[in-house]
Structures are given as structure tokens and as C-alpha cells.
Amino acid sequence: MITFLPLKILPLLVPAVFLIIFGMVWLPDHPELLDNAYIDTFKTGFIGILLEALPFVLLGALLSSLLRVFVPDEWISRWIPRRPVPAILFGCLLGIIFPVCECGMIPLVRRLMHKGMPLYVAVVFILSGPILNPVVYGATLTAFRSHPWLAYARMGLAFAVAAGIGFIIYATVRKSPLRLSIKRETAEPHQLRTSGGRLVSVLVHTSDEFFEMGKYLIIGCLLTSGIQTFMNHGSLATIGEQPLGSYLFMMGLAFVLSLCSTSDAFVAATFLHTFPAGSLLAFMVLGPMLDFKNSLMLLSLFKTRFAVYLFFLIFSAVFTGSVLASLWL
């Protein structure tokens, strides 16, 4: 009998094949990359990114499980305004109630959508939640003590980008782009609640969500730490000195580094006297909305076509908004 590999392991095979090809083609001509200094830098970067993100993934999985077991579906529908404008404002401010990093956002949002949250509100929450919360605001204000207006500008640009994309999604998307159907998702918890109680249901579902999102996180951390270790900083800095190159450089850096939204402001502060303020805003707004590991998680939540559409909207809105914001900074 012929058996086929489950589709769930495909995201694991792609980077594995990439790393094997890289090792066979590149490493023989560059043996210095196997030096202990490179290996130590790679290990330090990987462990640092992973340990920084894991608590937030676990928090998101736990909140998702608590919502799944204890919050009736009709409650979520009752809380969300029916009209798009107040609903989008509600989605932008929801991060104050759920201050979850982007790493833990996907399992939480998936649960909220299956509880009745509309797609456009969920997208707004995904984009704004990791930035518009007290923890990130305090971290940004601390990183830019001498330039507090950058913290205000970051909050304002994140709000404008998330709200604008929310309106576009509301106007253009009619069918659900979720990969997992609501019937399949909501049919699972009933047996858990009756067989082992609600506490057991929370623990079991938390572990399932944590390990499902964890594999995407580990892939992103591996590739991100590899790029951090082996990329040529000098050549990239030269590109960043071009008129609009600094924006593209900082946005690309935000995508590659995949930093947590609670710590990326401290990295951006190191470029304060090198790049224009608008490019720093682009770095601090794009990173929490779209980075390498988060894009893998979004692809696990949404169908590929919608995910690519969302990626395009995020990049275009952040780039345009940061360039316009630089005129007032």
C-alpha cells in the first residue's frame, strides 16, 4: 500500500532541502564559514531569538485555549460592533486587552475567528496588536528617550496601516481564506470537555497549538540566525545610504531579523544617527506585522493566495506611510 507524506510536514521539508543544497554547493568553496566563531554566533542568535519568542507563542496558545473552552461563541459576536468603522477601531485597540507579541498572535486570532470574529477585524488585530499595546509602547519610549516623538509616530503609523488594510480587506474579500474549516475546528473540543474536564481541555489544546506553531517558529529562527551570521553588513549598509534605499534596507532587515516587537526598538535605536527617522519607523512597524517566522505562521493560517495579497498590502502600506511620515518628522 502506497502512503503519502502528510501536507503538514511540507513546511519542514522546504528549509531542510534549502540547507542541504546550501551545504553541498556553498560550503566547500567557503570553509571559513565552518569556523568556530561563525558557529558560535549562529547558535547564540538562534537560541536568543527562540527564547525571546517562545513565551509569547505559549501565551498565545494558552489564551487561545482559554477562549476555546470558557468563552461561548456568541460572546465574541456580541462584543464586536456590526459596522466596519467601529469594528476596525475595536480591532486596533484590542491589543491593549491582549498584549500578545506577534509570535503568539496567530493561535489567538485563529481561535477568535472561529468564535465569530470577522476576517477584516482579525487582520486588523494581527497587524496592530503586537504594536499598539502598553508593553511595546513602554519599550519604544525607553529605547528613544531623547526622541520620544518616534514612539508616538510608531503608534500612529501602526494604527493607520492596520486600519487602512482592514478597510481594504472588508471591501475586497468575501470568502473565508482560512485553511482549516470552522466545522472541523469547532468539532474537536466537545469530547475533551466531557472526558477530562475543562482544565484538561485547556492543557491539551494549549500543547497542540504550541507545538503546531512551534515548528514554524523554529524554522524561522534557524533561517533568521543563519542570515544574521553570514550576511555581509558592509554591502547592505552601502545600499541603505541610497535615497530610498534606507527604507528598503530597514524593512528588509526587519523581515530578516524577525525580532520581537518588545525589543526591536532597541535595535532601531542603533541606526538613529545613520538612517532617516522614516526608515526607522518602517523597521519598527513592518517587523511586528510581517517578518520571516510570522509569514510562515500566516501561511499556516490563511490560504496562500490571500496570504500573498496580505503581504503585498502590508509592505506597500508601511513603505508609503513611512515615507509620508518622514515629511513631518
mmCIF file of N, CA, C and O in Angstrom, residues 56-57 59-60 63 90-109 112 121-140 151 154-155 157-159 161-163 258-265 283-291 293-295 297-298 314:
data_model
loop_
_atom_site.group_PDB
_atom_site.id
_atom_site.type_symbol
_atom_site.label_atom_id
_atom_site.label_comp_id
_atom_site.label_asym_id
_atom_site.label_seq_id
_atom_site.Cartn_x
_atom_site.Cartn_y
_atom_site.Cartn_z
ATOM 1 N N PHE A 56 5.920 34.058 24.208
ATOM 2 C CA PHE A 56 4.765 34.696 23.587
ATOM 3 C C PHE A 56 3.944 33.701 22.777
ATOM 4 O O PHE A 56 2.716 33.813 22.695
ATOM 5 N N VAL A 57 4.607 32.729 22.162
ATOM 6 C CA VAL A 57 3.872 31.662 21.484
ATOM 7 C C VAL A 57 3.051 30.870 22.494
ATOM 8 O O VAL A 57 1.877 30.547 22.263
ATOM 9 N N LEU A 59 2.013 31.947 25.408
ATOM 10 C CA LEU A 59 0.934 32.807 25.894
ATOM 11 C C LEU A 59 -0.221 32.848 24.901
ATOM 12 O O LEU A 59 -1.395 32.771 25.283
ATOM 13 N N GLY A 60 0.105 32.979 23.619
ATOM 14 C CA GLY A 60 -0.947 32.981 22.605
ATOM 15 C C GLY A 60 -1.711 31.680 22.562
ATOM 16 O O GLY A 60 -2.940 31.658 22.431
ATOM 17 N N LEU A 63 -3.990 31.570 25.712
ATOM 18 C CA LEU A 63 -5.168 32.425 25.548
ATOM 19 C C LEU A 63 -6.148 31.813 24.557
ATOM 20 O O LEU A 63 -7.371 31.875 24.742
ATOM 21 N N PHE A 90 -12.204 48.889 17.082
ATOM 22 C CA PHE A 90 -12.174 47.881 18.141
ATOM 23 C C PHE A 90 -10.998 46.930 17.949
ATOM 24 O O PHE A 90 -10.290 46.597 18.907
ATOM 25 N N GLY A 91 -10.759 46.502 16.690
ATOM 26 C CA GLY A 91 -9.648 45.603 16.409
ATOM 27 C C GLY A 91 -8.299 46.248 16.671
ATOM 28 O O GLY A 91 -7.372 45.595 17.160
ATOM 29 N N CYS A 92 -8.180 47.559 16.376
ATOM 30 C CA CYS A 92 -6.919 48.253 16.612
ATOM 31 C C CYS A 92 -6.602 48.368 18.099
ATOM 32 O O CYS A 92 -5.436 48.310 18.498
ATOM 33 N N LEU A 93 -7.623 48.538 18.914
ATOM 34 C CA LEU A 93 -7.416 48.746 20.348
ATOM 35 C C LEU A 93 -7.455 47.452 21.147
ATOM 36 O O LEU A 93 -7.256 47.481 22.359
ATOM 37 N N LEU A 94 -7.712 46.331 20.480
ATOM 38 C CA LEU A 94 -7.803 45.059 21.189
ATOM 39 C C LEU A 94 -6.463 44.629 21.773
ATOM 40 O O LEU A 94 -6.410 43.860 22.728
ATOM 41 N N GLY A 95 -5.358 45.137 21.192
ATOM 42 C CA GLY A 95 -4.044 44.803 21.715
ATOM 43 C C GLY A 95 -3.819 45.286 23.133
ATOM 44 O O GLY A 95 -2.980 44.739 23.863
ATOM 45 N N ILE A 96 -4.568 46.313 23.551
ATOM 46 C CA ILE A 96 -4.449 46.789 24.931
ATOM 47 C C ILE A 96 -4.972 45.734 25.899
ATOM 48 O O ILE A 96 -4.439 45.552 26.994
ATOM 49 N N ILE A 97 -6.011 44.988 25.474
ATOM 50 C CA ILE A 97 -6.577 43.938 26.326
ATOM 51 C C ILE A 97 -5.755 42.669 26.232
ATOM 52 O O ILE A 97 -5.524 41.986 27.234
ATOM 53 N N PHE A 98 -5.291 42.331 25.018
ATOM 54 C CA PHE A 98 -4.473 41.135 24.795
ATOM 55 C C PHE A 98 -3.090 41.570 24.310
ATOM 56 O O PHE A 98 -2.823 41.561 23.112
ATOM 57 N N PRO A 99 -2.185 41.974 25.214
ATOM 58 C CA PRO A 99 -0.850 42.423 24.795
ATOM 59 C C PRO A 99 0.056 41.263 24.415
ATOM 60 O O PRO A 99 1.008 40.917 25.109
ATOM 61 N N VAL A 100 -0.252 40.628 23.273
ATOM 62 C CA VAL A 100 0.478 39.443 22.818
ATOM 63 C C VAL A 100 1.441 39.846 21.718
ATOM 64 O O VAL A 100 1.092 40.616 20.817
ATOM 65 N N CYS A 101 2.663 39.320 21.774
ATOM 66 C CA CYS A 101 3.640 39.556 20.713
ATOM 67 C C CYS A 101 3.176 38.876 19.425
ATOM 68 O O CYS A 101 2.305 37.995 19.444
ATOM 69 N N GLU A 102 3.757 39.287 18.288
ATOM 70 C CA GLU A 102 3.362 38.698 17.006
ATOM 71 C C GLU A 102 3.574 37.192 16.967
ATOM 72 O O GLU A 102 2.891 36.479 16.229
ATOM 73 N N CYS A 103 4.502 36.683 17.777
ATOM 74 C CA CYS A 103 4.778 35.250 17.778
ATOM 75 C C CYS A 103 3.591 34.451 18.309
ATOM 76 O O CYS A 103 3.354 33.321 17.887
ATOM 77 N N GLY A 104 2.857 35.023 19.251
ATOM 78 C CA GLY A 104 1.709 34.319 19.825
ATOM 79 C C GLY A 104 0.382 34.774 19.275
ATOM 80 O O GLY A 104 -0.672 34.346 19.763
ATOM 81 N N MET A 105 0.400 35.632 18.258
ATOM 82 C CA MET A 105 -0.831 36.210 17.748
ATOM 83 C C MET A 105 -1.654 35.224 16.925
ATOM 84 O O MET A 105 -2.888 35.224 16.996
ATOM 85 N N ILE A 106 -0.994 34.364 16.138
ATOM 86 C CA ILE A 106 -1.712 33.520 15.194
ATOM 87 C C ILE A 106 -2.659 32.536 15.884
ATOM 88 O O ILE A 106 -3.841 32.455 15.522
ATOM 89 N N PRO A 107 -2.217 31.752 16.887
ATOM 90 C CA PRO A 107 -3.182 30.847 17.537
ATOM 91 C C PRO A 107 -4.323 31.583 18.205
ATOM 92 O O PRO A 107 -5.465 31.098 18.207
ATOM 93 N N LEU A 108 -4.050 32.762 18.779
ATOM 94 C CA LEU A 108 -5.115 33.533 19.422
ATOM 95 C C LEU A 108 -6.123 34.023 18.396
ATOM 96 O O LEU A 108 -7.341 33.904 18.593
ATOM 97 N N VAL A 109 -5.648 34.563 17.284
ATOM 98 C CA VAL A 109 -6.546 35.094 16.265
ATOM 99 C C VAL A 109 -7.344 33.977 15.603
ATOM 100 O O VAL A 109 -8.537 34.143 15.303
ATOM 101 N N LEU A 112 -10.162 33.319 17.860
ATOM 102 C CA LEU A 112 -11.149 34.399 17.819
ATOM 103 C C LEU A 112 -11.986 34.337 16.542
ATOM 104 O O LEU A 112 -13.197 34.592 16.568
ATOM 105 N N VAL A 121 -11.574 42.266 10.857
ATOM 106 C CA VAL A 121 -11.232 42.642 12.232
ATOM 107 C C VAL A 121 -10.049 41.806 12.717
ATOM 108 O O VAL A 121 -9.145 42.312 13.402
ATOM 109 N N ALA A 122 -10.032 40.517 12.355
ATOM 110 C CA ALA A 122 -8.920 39.650 12.743
ATOM 111 C C ALA A 122 -7.609 40.133 12.127
ATOM 112 O O ALA A 122 -6.564 40.142 12.794
ATOM 113 N N VAL A 123 -7.643 40.548 10.856
ATOM 114 C CA VAL A 123 -6.436 41.057 10.199
ATOM 115 C C VAL A 123 -5.948 42.328 10.886
ATOM 116 O O VAL A 123 -4.744 42.507 11.126
ATOM 117 N N VAL A 124 -6.886 43.215 11.238
ATOM 118 C CA VAL A 124 -6.516 44.437 11.946
ATOM 119 C C VAL A 124 -5.846 44.104 13.274
ATOM 120 O O VAL A 124 -4.831 44.706 13.653
ATOM 121 N N PHE A 125 -6.384 43.129 13.995
ATOM 122 C CA PHE A 125 -5.812 42.734 15.284
ATOM 123 C C PHE A 125 -4.431 42.111 15.108
ATOM 124 O O PHE A 125 -3.513 42.373 15.889
ATOM 125 N N ILE A 126 -4.267 41.284 14.067
ATOM 126 C CA ILE A 126 -2.955 40.683 13.794
ATOM 127 C C ILE A 126 -1.902 41.759 13.555
ATOM 128 O O ILE A 126 -0.768 41.663 14.036
ATOM 129 N N LEU A 127 -2.285 42.806 12.812
ATOM 130 C CA LEU A 127 -1.326 43.842 12.448
ATOM 131 C C LEU A 127 -1.066 44.833 13.575
ATOM 132 O O LEU A 127 0.078 45.260 13.791
ATOM 133 N N SER A 128 -2.102 45.214 14.298
ATOM 134 C CA SER A 128 -1.954 46.271 15.304
ATOM 135 C C SER A 128 -1.635 45.740 16.693
ATOM 136 O O SER A 128 -0.954 46.417 17.472
ATOM 137 N N GLY A 129 -2.111 44.540 17.021
ATOM 138 C CA GLY A 129 -1.953 44.020 18.379
ATOM 139 C C GLY A 129 -0.521 43.974 18.886
ATOM 140 O O GLY A 129 -0.255 44.372 20.022
ATOM 141 N N PRO A 130 0.451 43.500 18.057
ATOM 142 C CA PRO A 130 1.828 43.431 18.551
ATOM 143 C C PRO A 130 2.490 44.789 18.760
ATOM 144 O O PRO A 130 3.569 44.849 19.349
ATOM 145 N N ILE A 131 1.882 45.879 18.281
ATOM 146 C CA ILE A 131 2.492 47.209 18.410
ATOM 147 C C ILE A 131 1.682 48.098 19.354
ATOM 148 O O ILE A 131 2.242 48.745 20.241
ATOM 149 N N LEU A 132 0.374 48.120 19.170
ATOM 150 C CA LEU A 132 -0.471 49.021 19.947
ATOM 151 C C LEU A 132 -0.849 48.386 21.279
ATOM 152 O O LEU A 132 -2.009 48.082 21.548
ATOM 153 N N ASN A 133 0.148 48.181 22.118
ATOM 154 C CA ASN A 133 -0.113 47.681 23.464
ATOM 155 C C ASN A 133 0.860 48.345 24.429
ATOM 156 O O ASN A 133 1.909 48.847 24.024
ATOM 157 N N PRO A 134 0.535 48.387 25.699
ATOM 158 C CA PRO A 134 1.346 49.153 26.663
ATOM 159 C C PRO A 134 2.792 48.678 26.766
ATOM 160 O O PRO A 134 3.697 49.490 26.988
ATOM 161 N N VAL A 135 3.029 47.370 26.619
ATOM 162 C CA VAL A 135 4.383 46.838 26.769
ATOM 163 C C VAL A 135 5.292 47.378 25.669
ATOM 164 O O VAL A 135 6.414 47.853 25.921
ATOM 165 N N VAL A 136 4.839 47.313 24.425
ATOM 166 C CA VAL A 136 5.644 47.773 23.291
ATOM 167 C C VAL A 136 5.815 49.292 23.332
ATOM 168 O O VAL A 136 6.900 49.815 23.035
ATOM 169 N N TYR A 137 4.770 49.990 23.719
ATOM 170 C CA TYR A 137 4.882 51.454 23.816
ATOM 171 C C TYR A 137 5.937 51.851 24.843
ATOM 172 O O TYR A 137 6.782 52.727 24.584
ATOM 173 N N GLY A 138 5.926 51.193 26.000
ATOM 174 C CA GLY A 138 6.923 51.488 27.024
ATOM 175 C C GLY A 138 8.332 51.153 26.575
ATOM 176 O O GLY A 138 9.281 51.910 26.830
ATOM 177 N N ALA A 139 8.491 50.015 25.863
ATOM 178 C CA ALA A 139 9.814 49.632 25.368
ATOM 179 C C ALA A 139 10.320 50.629 24.329
ATOM 180 O O ALA A 139 11.512 51.000 24.325
ATOM 181 N N THR A 140 9.452 51.075 23.434
ATOM 182 C CA THR A 140 9.854 52.039 22.407
ATOM 183 C C THR A 140 10.222 53.379 23.024
ATOM 184 O O THR A 140 11.212 54.009 22.634
ATOM 185 N N ALA A 151 8.353 57.250 19.286
ATOM 186 C CA ALA A 151 7.415 56.289 19.879
ATOM 187 C C ALA A 151 5.978 56.658 19.513
ATOM 188 O O ALA A 151 5.165 55.784 19.176
ATOM 189 N N ARG A 154 5.442 55.824 15.867
ATOM 190 C CA ARG A 154 5.297 54.385 15.633
ATOM 191 C C ARG A 154 3.866 53.943 15.913
ATOM 192 O O ARG A 154 3.272 53.193 15.123
ATOM 193 N N MET A 155 3.301 54.390 17.023
ATOM 194 C CA MET A 155 1.928 54.017 17.352
ATOM 195 C C MET A 155 0.950 54.551 16.296
ATOM 196 O O MET A 155 0.035 53.852 15.858
ATOM 197 N N LEU A 157 1.541 55.412 13.078
ATOM 198 C CA LEU A 157 1.681 54.751 11.778
ATOM 199 C C LEU A 157 1.117 53.337 11.831
ATOM 200 O O LEU A 157 0.452 52.896 10.871
ATOM 201 N N ALA A 158 1.365 52.614 12.918
ATOM 202 C CA ALA A 158 0.818 51.259 13.036
ATOM 203 C C ALA A 158 -0.705 51.285 13.017
ATOM 204 O O ALA A 158 -1.347 50.444 12.369
ATOM 205 N N PHE A 159 -1.293 52.245 13.723
ATOM 206 C CA PHE A 159 -2.751 52.376 13.737
ATOM 207 C C PHE A 159 -3.280 52.664 12.337
ATOM 208 O O PHE A 159 -4.247 52.048 11.880
ATOM 209 N N VAL A 161 -1.851 52.118 9.335
ATOM 210 C CA VAL A 161 -1.640 50.998 8.411
ATOM 211 C C VAL A 161 -2.636 49.883 8.680
ATOM 212 O O VAL A 161 -3.257 49.341 7.749
ATOM 213 N N ALA A 162 -2.813 49.511 9.950
ATOM 214 C CA ALA A 162 -3.733 48.422 10.289
ATOM 215 C C ALA A 162 -5.167 48.778 9.913
ATOM 216 O O ALA A 162 -5.897 47.953 9.337
ATOM 217 N N ALA A 163 -5.590 50.007 10.228
ATOM 218 C CA ALA A 163 -6.956 50.418 9.905
ATOM 219 C C ALA A 163 -7.165 50.473 8.394
ATOM 220 O O ALA A 163 -8.199 50.014 7.887
ATOM 221 N N SER A 258 13.549 39.261 12.269
ATOM 222 C CA SER A 258 12.396 38.658 12.957
ATOM 223 C C SER A 258 12.458 38.884 14.465
ATOM 224 O O SER A 258 12.295 37.962 15.263
ATOM 225 N N LEU A 259 12.699 40.141 14.846
ATOM 226 C CA LEU A 259 12.788 40.470 16.262
ATOM 227 C C LEU A 259 11.403 40.575 16.880
ATOM 228 O O LEU A 259 10.413 40.846 16.206
ATOM 229 N N CYS A 260 11.349 40.388 18.185
ATOM 230 C CA CYS A 260 10.106 40.561 18.915
ATOM 231 C C CYS A 260 9.773 42.047 18.979
ATOM 232 O O CYS A 260 10.673 42.897 19.056
ATOM 233 N N SER A 261 8.491 42.397 18.973
ATOM 234 C CA SER A 261 8.092 43.802 18.975
ATOM 235 C C SER A 261 8.457 44.507 20.270
ATOM 236 O O SER A 261 8.470 45.742 20.316
ATOM 237 N N THR A 262 8.745 43.763 21.322
ATOM 238 C CA THR A 262 9.148 44.380 22.580
ATOM 239 C C THR A 262 10.627 44.737 22.611
ATOM 240 O O THR A 262 11.077 45.419 23.535
ATOM 241 N N SER A 263 11.390 44.281 21.615
ATOM 242 C CA SER A 263 12.836 44.538 21.631
ATOM 243 C C SER A 263 13.354 45.187 20.356
ATOM 244 O O SER A 263 14.506 45.628 20.318
ATOM 245 N N ASP A 264 12.546 45.253 19.292
ATOM 246 C CA ASP A 264 13.070 45.767 18.022
ATOM 247 C C ASP A 264 13.405 47.253 18.085
ATOM 248 O O ASP A 264 14.249 47.730 17.329
ATOM 249 N N ALA A 265 12.758 48.004 18.992
ATOM 250 C CA ALA A 265 13.052 49.431 19.094
ATOM 251 C C ALA A 265 14.495 49.673 19.532
ATOM 252 O O ALA A 265 15.121 50.659 19.118
ATOM 253 N N PHE A 283 11.073 50.129 9.874
ATOM 254 C CA PHE A 283 11.633 48.961 10.556
ATOM 255 C C PHE A 283 10.743 48.524 11.721
ATOM 256 O O PHE A 283 10.427 47.334 11.867
ATOM 257 N N MET A 284 10.312 49.476 12.546
ATOM 258 C CA MET A 284 9.570 49.142 13.763
ATOM 259 C C MET A 284 8.107 48.796 13.502
ATOM 260 O O MET A 284 7.470 48.170 14.341
ATOM 261 N N VAL A 285 7.582 49.206 12.363
ATOM 262 C CA VAL A 285 6.185 48.890 12.044
ATOM 263 C C VAL A 285 6.080 47.625 11.203
ATOM 264 O O VAL A 285 5.216 46.775 11.446
ATOM 265 N N LEU A 286 6.967 47.461 10.217
ATOM 266 C CA LEU A 286 6.885 46.272 9.368
ATOM 267 C C LEU A 286 7.221 45.002 10.137
ATOM 268 O O LEU A 286 6.544 43.985 9.977
ATOM 269 N N GLY A 287 8.279 45.036 10.961
ATOM 270 C CA GLY A 287 8.744 43.838 11.648
ATOM 271 C C GLY A 287 7.655 43.092 12.408
ATOM 272 O O GLY A 287 7.454 41.888 12.192
ATOM 273 N N PRO A 288 6.912 43.767 13.310
ATOM 274 C CA PRO A 288 5.848 43.061 14.027
ATOM 275 C C PRO A 288 4.696 42.618 13.134
ATOM 276 O O PRO A 288 3.976 41.677 13.474
ATOM 277 N N MET A 289 4.492 43.305 12.009
ATOM 278 C CA MET A 289 3.395 42.935 11.118
ATOM 279 C C MET A 289 3.784 41.810 10.169
ATOM 280 O O MET A 289 2.964 40.954 9.842
ATOM 281 N N LEU A 290 5.043 41.821 9.718
ATOM 282 C CA LEU A 290 5.464 40.835 8.721
ATOM 283 C C LEU A 290 6.959 40.601 8.833
ATOM 284 O O LEU A 290 7.752 41.459 8.450
ATOM 285 N N ASP A 291 7.334 39.459 9.389
ATOM 286 C CA ASP A 291 8.724 39.039 9.373
ATOM 287 C C ASP A 291 8.786 37.594 8.894
ATOM 288 O O ASP A 291 7.763 37.020 8.499
ATOM 289 N N LYS A 293 9.477 34.529 10.347
ATOM 290 C CA LYS A 293 8.760 33.473 11.072
ATOM 291 C C LYS A 293 7.260 33.740 11.101
ATOM 292 O O LYS A 293 6.451 32.810 11.024
ATOM 293 N N ASN A 294 6.876 35.035 11.173
ATOM 294 C CA ASN A 294 5.455 35.360 11.199
ATOM 295 C C ASN A 294 4.792 35.058 9.862
ATOM 296 O O ASN A 294 3.619 34.663 9.813
ATOM 297 N N SER A 295 5.527 35.243 8.756
ATOM 298 C CA SER A 295 4.954 34.932 7.443
ATOM 299 C C SER A 295 4.669 33.444 7.309
ATOM 300 O O SER A 295 3.667 33.039 6.697
ATOM 301 N N MET A 297 3.828 31.500 9.797
ATOM 302 C CA MET A 297 2.638 31.259 10.600
ATOM 303 C C MET A 297 1.381 31.750 9.893
ATOM 304 O O MET A 297 0.324 31.109 9.954
ATOM 305 N N LEU A 298 1.479 32.901 9.204
ATOM 306 C CA LEU A 298 0.328 33.395 8.451
ATOM 307 C C LEU A 298 -0.034 32.443 7.314
ATOM 308 O O LEU A 298 -1.218 32.232 7.017
ATOM 309 N N ILE A 314 0.625 44.910 3.261
ATOM 310 C CA ILE A 314 1.429 45.344 4.408
ATOM 311 C C ILE A 314 2.668 46.099 3.938
ATOM 312 O O ILE A 314 2.958 47.205 4.415
#
